[in-house]
Coordinates of C-alpha atoms in Angstrom, one line a residue:
X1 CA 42.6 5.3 0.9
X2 CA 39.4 5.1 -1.0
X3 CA 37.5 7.3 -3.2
X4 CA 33.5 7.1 -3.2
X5 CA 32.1 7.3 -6.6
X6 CA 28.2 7.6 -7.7
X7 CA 26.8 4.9 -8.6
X8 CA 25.0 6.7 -11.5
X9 CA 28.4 7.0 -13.1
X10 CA 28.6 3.4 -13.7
X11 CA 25.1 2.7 -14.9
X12 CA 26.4 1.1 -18.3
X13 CA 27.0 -1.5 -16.6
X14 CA 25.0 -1.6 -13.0
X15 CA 21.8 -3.8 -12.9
X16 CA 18.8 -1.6 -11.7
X17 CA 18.8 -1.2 -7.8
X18 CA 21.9 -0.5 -6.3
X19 CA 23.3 -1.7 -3.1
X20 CA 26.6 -0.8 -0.8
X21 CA 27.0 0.6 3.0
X22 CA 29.8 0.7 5.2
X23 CA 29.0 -1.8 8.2
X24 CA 27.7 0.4 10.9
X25 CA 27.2 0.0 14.6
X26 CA 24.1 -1.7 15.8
X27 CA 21.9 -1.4 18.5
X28 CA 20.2 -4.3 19.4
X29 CA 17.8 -2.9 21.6
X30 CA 16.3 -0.3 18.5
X31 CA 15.0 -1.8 16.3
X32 CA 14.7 1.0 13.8
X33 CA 18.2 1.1 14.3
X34 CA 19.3 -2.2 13.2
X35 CA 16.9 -1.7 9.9
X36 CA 19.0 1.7 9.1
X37 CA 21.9 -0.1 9.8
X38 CA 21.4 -2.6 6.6
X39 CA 20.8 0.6 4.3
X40 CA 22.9 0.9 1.5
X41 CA 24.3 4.5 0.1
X42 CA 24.6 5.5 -3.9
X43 CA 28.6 5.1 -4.1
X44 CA 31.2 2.3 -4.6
X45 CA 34.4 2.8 -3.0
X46 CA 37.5 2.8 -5.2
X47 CA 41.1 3.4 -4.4
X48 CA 42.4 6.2 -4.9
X49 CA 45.6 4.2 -6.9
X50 CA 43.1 3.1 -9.0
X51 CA 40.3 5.6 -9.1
X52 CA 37.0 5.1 -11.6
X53 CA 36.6 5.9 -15.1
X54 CA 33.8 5.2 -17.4
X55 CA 36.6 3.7 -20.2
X56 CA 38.3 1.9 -17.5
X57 CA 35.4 0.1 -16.6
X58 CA 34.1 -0.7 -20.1
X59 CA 37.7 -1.9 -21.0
X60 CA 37.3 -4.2 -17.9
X61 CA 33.8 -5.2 -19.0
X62 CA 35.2 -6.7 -22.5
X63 CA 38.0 -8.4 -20.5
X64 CA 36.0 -9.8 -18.0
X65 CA 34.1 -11.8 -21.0
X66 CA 36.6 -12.5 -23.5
X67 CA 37.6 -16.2 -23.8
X68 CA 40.9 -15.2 -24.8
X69 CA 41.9 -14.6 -21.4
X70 CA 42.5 -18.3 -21.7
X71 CA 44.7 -20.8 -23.2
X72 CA 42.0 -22.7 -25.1
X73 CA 40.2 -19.5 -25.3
X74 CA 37.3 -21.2 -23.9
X75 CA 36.8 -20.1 -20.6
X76 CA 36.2 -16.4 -19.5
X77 CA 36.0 -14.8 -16.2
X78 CA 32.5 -15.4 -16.9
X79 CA 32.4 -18.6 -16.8
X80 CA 32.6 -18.8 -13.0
X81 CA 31.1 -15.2 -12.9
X82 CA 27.8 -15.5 -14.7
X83 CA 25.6 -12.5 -14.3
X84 CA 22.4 -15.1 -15.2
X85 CA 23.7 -17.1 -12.0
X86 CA 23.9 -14.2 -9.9
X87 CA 27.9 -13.6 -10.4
X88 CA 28.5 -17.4 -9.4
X89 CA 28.3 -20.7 -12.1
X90 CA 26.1 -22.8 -9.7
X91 CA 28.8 -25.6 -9.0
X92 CA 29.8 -26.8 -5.8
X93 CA 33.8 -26.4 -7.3
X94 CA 34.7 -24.4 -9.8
X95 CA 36.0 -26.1 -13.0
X96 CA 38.6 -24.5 -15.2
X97 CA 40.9 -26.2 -18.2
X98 CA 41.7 -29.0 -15.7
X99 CA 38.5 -31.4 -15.9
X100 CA 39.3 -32.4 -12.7
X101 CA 37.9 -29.2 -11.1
X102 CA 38.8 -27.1 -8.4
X103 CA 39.0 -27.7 -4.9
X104 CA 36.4 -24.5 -4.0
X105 CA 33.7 -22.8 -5.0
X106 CA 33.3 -19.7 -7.4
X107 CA 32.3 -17.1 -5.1
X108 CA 29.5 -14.3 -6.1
X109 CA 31.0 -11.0 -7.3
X110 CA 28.3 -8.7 -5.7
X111 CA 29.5 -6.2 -3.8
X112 CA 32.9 -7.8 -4.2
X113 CA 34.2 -3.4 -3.4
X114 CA 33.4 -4.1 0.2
X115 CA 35.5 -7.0 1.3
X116 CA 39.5 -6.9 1.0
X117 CA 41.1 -8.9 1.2
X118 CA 39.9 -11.5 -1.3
X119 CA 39.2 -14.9 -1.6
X120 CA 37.7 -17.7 0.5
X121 CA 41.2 -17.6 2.6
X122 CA 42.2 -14.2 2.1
X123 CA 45.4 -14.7 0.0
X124 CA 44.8 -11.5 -2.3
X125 CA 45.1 -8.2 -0.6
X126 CA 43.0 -6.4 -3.1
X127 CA 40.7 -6.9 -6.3
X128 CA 43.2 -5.5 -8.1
X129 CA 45.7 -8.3 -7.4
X130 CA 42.8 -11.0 -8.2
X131 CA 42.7 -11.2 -11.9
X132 CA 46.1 -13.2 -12.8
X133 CA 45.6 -15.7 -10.0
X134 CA 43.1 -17.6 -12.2
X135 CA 44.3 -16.6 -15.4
X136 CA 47.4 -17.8 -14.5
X137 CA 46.4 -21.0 -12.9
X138 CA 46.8 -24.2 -14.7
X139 CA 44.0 -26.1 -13.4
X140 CA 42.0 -22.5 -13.9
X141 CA 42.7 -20.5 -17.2
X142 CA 46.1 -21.7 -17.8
X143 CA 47.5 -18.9 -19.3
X144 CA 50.2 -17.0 -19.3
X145 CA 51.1 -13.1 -19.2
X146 CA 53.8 -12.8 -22.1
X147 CA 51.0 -14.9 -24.3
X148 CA 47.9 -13.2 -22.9
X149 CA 49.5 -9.5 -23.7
X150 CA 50.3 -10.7 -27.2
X151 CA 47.0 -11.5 -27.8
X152 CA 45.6 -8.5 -27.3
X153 CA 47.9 -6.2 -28.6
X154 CA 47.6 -7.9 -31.8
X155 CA 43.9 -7.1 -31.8
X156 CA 43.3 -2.9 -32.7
X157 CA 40.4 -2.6 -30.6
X158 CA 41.7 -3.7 -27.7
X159 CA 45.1 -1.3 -28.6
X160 CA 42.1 1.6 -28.9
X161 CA 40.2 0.7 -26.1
X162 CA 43.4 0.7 -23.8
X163 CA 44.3 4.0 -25.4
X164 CA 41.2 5.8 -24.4
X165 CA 41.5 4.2 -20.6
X166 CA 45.3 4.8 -20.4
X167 CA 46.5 7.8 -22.4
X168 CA 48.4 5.0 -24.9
X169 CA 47.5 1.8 -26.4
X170 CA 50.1 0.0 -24.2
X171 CA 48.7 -3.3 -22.8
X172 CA 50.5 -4.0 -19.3
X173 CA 49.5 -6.2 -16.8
X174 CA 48.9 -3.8 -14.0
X175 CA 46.9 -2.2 -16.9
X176 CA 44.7 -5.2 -17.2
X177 CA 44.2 -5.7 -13.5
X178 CA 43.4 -2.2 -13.0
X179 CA 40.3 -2.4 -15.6
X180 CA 38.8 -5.2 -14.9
X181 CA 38.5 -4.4 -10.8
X182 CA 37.4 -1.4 -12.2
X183 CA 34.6 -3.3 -14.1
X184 CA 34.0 -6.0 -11.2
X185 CA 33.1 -2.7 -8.5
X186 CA 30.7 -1.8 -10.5
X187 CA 28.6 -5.4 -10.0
X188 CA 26.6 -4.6 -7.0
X189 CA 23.3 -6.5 -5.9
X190 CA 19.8 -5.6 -7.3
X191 CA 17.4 -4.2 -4.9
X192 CA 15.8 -6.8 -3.3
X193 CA 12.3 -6.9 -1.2
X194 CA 14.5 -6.9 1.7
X195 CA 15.7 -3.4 1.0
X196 CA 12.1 -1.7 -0.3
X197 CA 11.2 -2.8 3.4
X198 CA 14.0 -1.1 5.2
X199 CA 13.3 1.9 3.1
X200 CA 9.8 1.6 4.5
X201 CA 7.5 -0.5 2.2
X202 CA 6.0 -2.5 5.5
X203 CA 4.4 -5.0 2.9
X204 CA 7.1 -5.8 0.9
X205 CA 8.1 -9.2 2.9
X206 CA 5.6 -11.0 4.9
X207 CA 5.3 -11.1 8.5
X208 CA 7.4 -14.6 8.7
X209 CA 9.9 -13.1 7.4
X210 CA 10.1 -10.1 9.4
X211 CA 10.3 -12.8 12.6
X212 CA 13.0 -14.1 10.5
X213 CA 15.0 -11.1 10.1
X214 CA 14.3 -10.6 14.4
X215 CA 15.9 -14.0 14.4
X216 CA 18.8 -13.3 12.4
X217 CA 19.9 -10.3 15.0
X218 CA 18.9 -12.4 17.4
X219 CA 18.5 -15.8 18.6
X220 CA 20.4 -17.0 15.5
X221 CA 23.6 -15.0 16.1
X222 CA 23.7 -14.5 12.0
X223 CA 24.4 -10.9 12.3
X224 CA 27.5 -11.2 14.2
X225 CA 29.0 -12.0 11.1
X226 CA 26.6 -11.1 8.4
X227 CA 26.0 -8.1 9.2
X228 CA 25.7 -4.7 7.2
X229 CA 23.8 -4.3 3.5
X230 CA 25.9 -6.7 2.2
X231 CA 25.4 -9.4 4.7
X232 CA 29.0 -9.7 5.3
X233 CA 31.4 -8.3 7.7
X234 CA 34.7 -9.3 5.6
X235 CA 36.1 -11.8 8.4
X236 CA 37.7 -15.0 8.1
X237 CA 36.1 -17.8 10.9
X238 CA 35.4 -21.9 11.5
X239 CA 32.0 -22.3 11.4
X240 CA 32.9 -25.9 12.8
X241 CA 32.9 -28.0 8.9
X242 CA 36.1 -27.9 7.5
X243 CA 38.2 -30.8 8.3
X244 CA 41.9 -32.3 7.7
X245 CA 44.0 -30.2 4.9
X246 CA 41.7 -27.6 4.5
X247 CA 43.0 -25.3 7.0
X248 CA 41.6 -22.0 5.3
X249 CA 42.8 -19.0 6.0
X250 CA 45.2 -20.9 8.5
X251 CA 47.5 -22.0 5.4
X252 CA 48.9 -18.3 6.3
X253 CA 48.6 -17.9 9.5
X254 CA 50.0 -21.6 10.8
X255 CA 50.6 -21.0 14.7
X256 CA 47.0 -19.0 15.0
X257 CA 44.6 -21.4 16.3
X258 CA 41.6 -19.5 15.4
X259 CA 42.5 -18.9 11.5
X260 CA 42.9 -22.8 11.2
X261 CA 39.5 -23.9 9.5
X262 CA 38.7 -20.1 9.2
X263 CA 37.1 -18.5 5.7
X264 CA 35.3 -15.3 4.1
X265 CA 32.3 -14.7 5.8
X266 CA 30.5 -14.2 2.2
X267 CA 27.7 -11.9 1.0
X268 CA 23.8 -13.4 1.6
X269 CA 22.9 -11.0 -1.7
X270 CA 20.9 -13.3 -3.9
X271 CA 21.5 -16.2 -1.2
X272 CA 18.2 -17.9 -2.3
X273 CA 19.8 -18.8 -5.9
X274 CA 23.3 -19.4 -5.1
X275 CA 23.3 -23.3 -3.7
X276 CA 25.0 -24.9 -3.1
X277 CA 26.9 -23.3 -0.2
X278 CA 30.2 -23.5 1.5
X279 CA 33.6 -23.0 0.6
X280 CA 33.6 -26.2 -0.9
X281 CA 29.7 -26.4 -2.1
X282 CA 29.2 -29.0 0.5
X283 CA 25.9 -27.8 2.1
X284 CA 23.1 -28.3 -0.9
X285 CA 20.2 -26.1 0.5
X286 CA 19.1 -23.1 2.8
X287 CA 17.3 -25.4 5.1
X288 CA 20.9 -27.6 5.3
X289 CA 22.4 -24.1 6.3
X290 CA 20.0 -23.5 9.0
X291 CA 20.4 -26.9 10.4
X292 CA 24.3 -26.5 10.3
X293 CA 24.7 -23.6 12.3
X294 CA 21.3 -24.9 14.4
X295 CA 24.1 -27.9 15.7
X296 CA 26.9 -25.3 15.8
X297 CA 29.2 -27.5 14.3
X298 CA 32.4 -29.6 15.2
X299 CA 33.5 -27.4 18.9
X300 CA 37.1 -27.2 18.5
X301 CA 39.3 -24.4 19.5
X302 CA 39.7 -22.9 16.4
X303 CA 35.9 -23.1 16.0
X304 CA 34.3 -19.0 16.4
X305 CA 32.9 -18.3 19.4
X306 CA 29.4 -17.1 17.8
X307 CA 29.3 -20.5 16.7
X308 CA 26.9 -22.4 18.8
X309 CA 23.8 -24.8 19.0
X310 CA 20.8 -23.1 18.8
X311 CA 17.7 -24.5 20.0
X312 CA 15.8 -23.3 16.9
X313 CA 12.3 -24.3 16.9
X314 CA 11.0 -25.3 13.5
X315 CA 8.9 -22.3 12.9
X316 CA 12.0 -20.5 14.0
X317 CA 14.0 -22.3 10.9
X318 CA 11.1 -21.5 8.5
X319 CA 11.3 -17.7 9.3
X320 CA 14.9 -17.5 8.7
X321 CA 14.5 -19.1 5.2
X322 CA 11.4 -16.6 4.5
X323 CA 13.6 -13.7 5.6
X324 CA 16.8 -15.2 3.9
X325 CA 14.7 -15.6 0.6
X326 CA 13.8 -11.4 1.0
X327 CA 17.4 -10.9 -0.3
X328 CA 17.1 -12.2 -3.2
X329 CA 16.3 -9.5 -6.2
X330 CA 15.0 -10.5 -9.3
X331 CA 17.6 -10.5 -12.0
X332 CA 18.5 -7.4 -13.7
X333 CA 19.1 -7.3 -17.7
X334 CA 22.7 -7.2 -18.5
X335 CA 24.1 -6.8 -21.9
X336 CA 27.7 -8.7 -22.5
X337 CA 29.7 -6.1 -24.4
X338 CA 30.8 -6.9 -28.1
X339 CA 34.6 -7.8 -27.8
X340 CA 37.1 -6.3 -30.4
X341 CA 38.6 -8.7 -32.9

């Protein structure tokens, strides 16, 4: 169960413009419809195990950027979070203590509330059960817990801050993971010309893009997965590029035929400034994107059954980019907390 909480309560840390919805049914045929139905409502969703608190959050805040989170104290979970990069780092694979890399991509943060379960093959059930996967990663933060708990507690500030979020300066690990999901609800996407024209600003995106956005509920199929004000309807499917080993969200699912090859649907918030894309940060540009899902990929049975060739015209592709581009907000100030030491 999950509690709805006002966005104004976290506005110490929420860029200006805020942006959640629950998916809701569309109509194809109403077109007024399927604009309402990418409308987003002034509340994030937390559990109600873990519900919001303003010191909660702004312990998670100072967590989510302090390097001692890992073993060379180095690398923070902003690293491969950057709020200047939209909540991404810009790589095709993320690269932690191992030089070597990893074998996906950091994926965006924004509206991370919305989509449980987590992770470009699904293997954590909630964002509270996300944080010590890449802290305790060896090719990520290579940390530990016993070492990452005596760090802090041998830092006051962090005693006080858990104090004030907790009742008691006792630094746990469910602690930990409860503040920073706490923090990393709050990130939610900027408003975007996409969302001044829903809410009835006809000039706010041109008339290509408009096309575009026909397209993308449409000819295109895009809605059937991204769908909703965050672009994303949570599900795991083969868009027809993953090959071999990398089985997705098949690794847990082994005698599903349509899991093998299957990952997050992800958010198209900020799209236009977080190449490249993929899982793996194989596909270098929008217009690669379009021409992807234009060829429908490699048909296999696994492969989802929205997947298709298109026929797209090249004016077609150009509108989808123009509309794709309206979802990209201008980036919002943010101010990295001062960490205790």
């Amino acid at each position: 169960m999950r509690l709805w909480v006002s966005l104004t309560l976290l506005a110490a840390f929420l860029p200006v413009g805020l942006s959640f919805a629950l998916n809701t049914a569309k109509a194809p045929d109403d077109a007024a419809t399927v604009r309402a139905s990418y409308r987003r409502p002034a509340a994030v969703p937390f559990p109600k195990s873990n519900p919001h608190s303003e010191a909660k959050s702004v312990l998670g805040a100072m967590l989510f950027f302090d390097p001692l989170l890992s073993r060379s104290k180095t690398l923070s979970c902003s690293s491969c979070h950057n709020p200047s990069l939209s909540w991404a780092d810009g790589l095709p694979r993320a690269i932690g203590e191992d030089p070597n890399g990893l074998p996906i991509r950091a994926p965006t943060l924004i509206d991370v509330a919305f989509f449980e379960p987590l992770g470009w093959d699904g293997k954590f059930s909630d964002l509270e059960s996300v944080a010590f996967g890449p802290i305790l990663s060896p090719a990520n933060m290579n940390m530990t817990e016993p070492e990452l708990i005596a760090r802090l507690a041998a830092i006051p500030g962090y005693v006080d801050a858990f104090s004030k979020a907790f009742g008691d300066g006792a630094i746990t690990r469910p602690r930990i993971e409860a503040s920073l999901a706490t923090f990393e609800r709050s990130i939610v996407a900027a408003e975007s010309p996409f969302d001044r024209w829903i809410n009835g600003d006809e000039s706010a995106i041109s008339a290509s893009a408009q096309h575009g956005f026909q397209l993308f509920n449409g000819k295109a199929r895009c809605a059937a997965c991204h769908s909703g004000p965050s672009f994303s309807d949570g599900s795991f499917q083969d868009i027809g590029t993953a090959r071999g080993n990398d089985v997705g969200r098949g690794r847990f699912f082994p005698k599903s035929t349509k899991l093998r090859y299957a990952f997050k649907t992800p958010t198209l918030r900020d799209v236009a400034r977080r190449a490249p894309y993929m899982h793996d940060g194989s596909v270098a540009t929008l217009e690669e994107v379009i021409e992807l899902y234009n060829k429908g990929g490699i048909d296999r049975p696994s492969r989802s059954p929205d997947i298709k060739p298109l026929a797209l015209t090249a004016a077609e592709k150009h509108d989808l980019i123009a509309f794709l581009q309206t979802l990209t907000a201008t980036p919002p100030p943010f101010a990295v907390p001062a960490l205790p030491r």
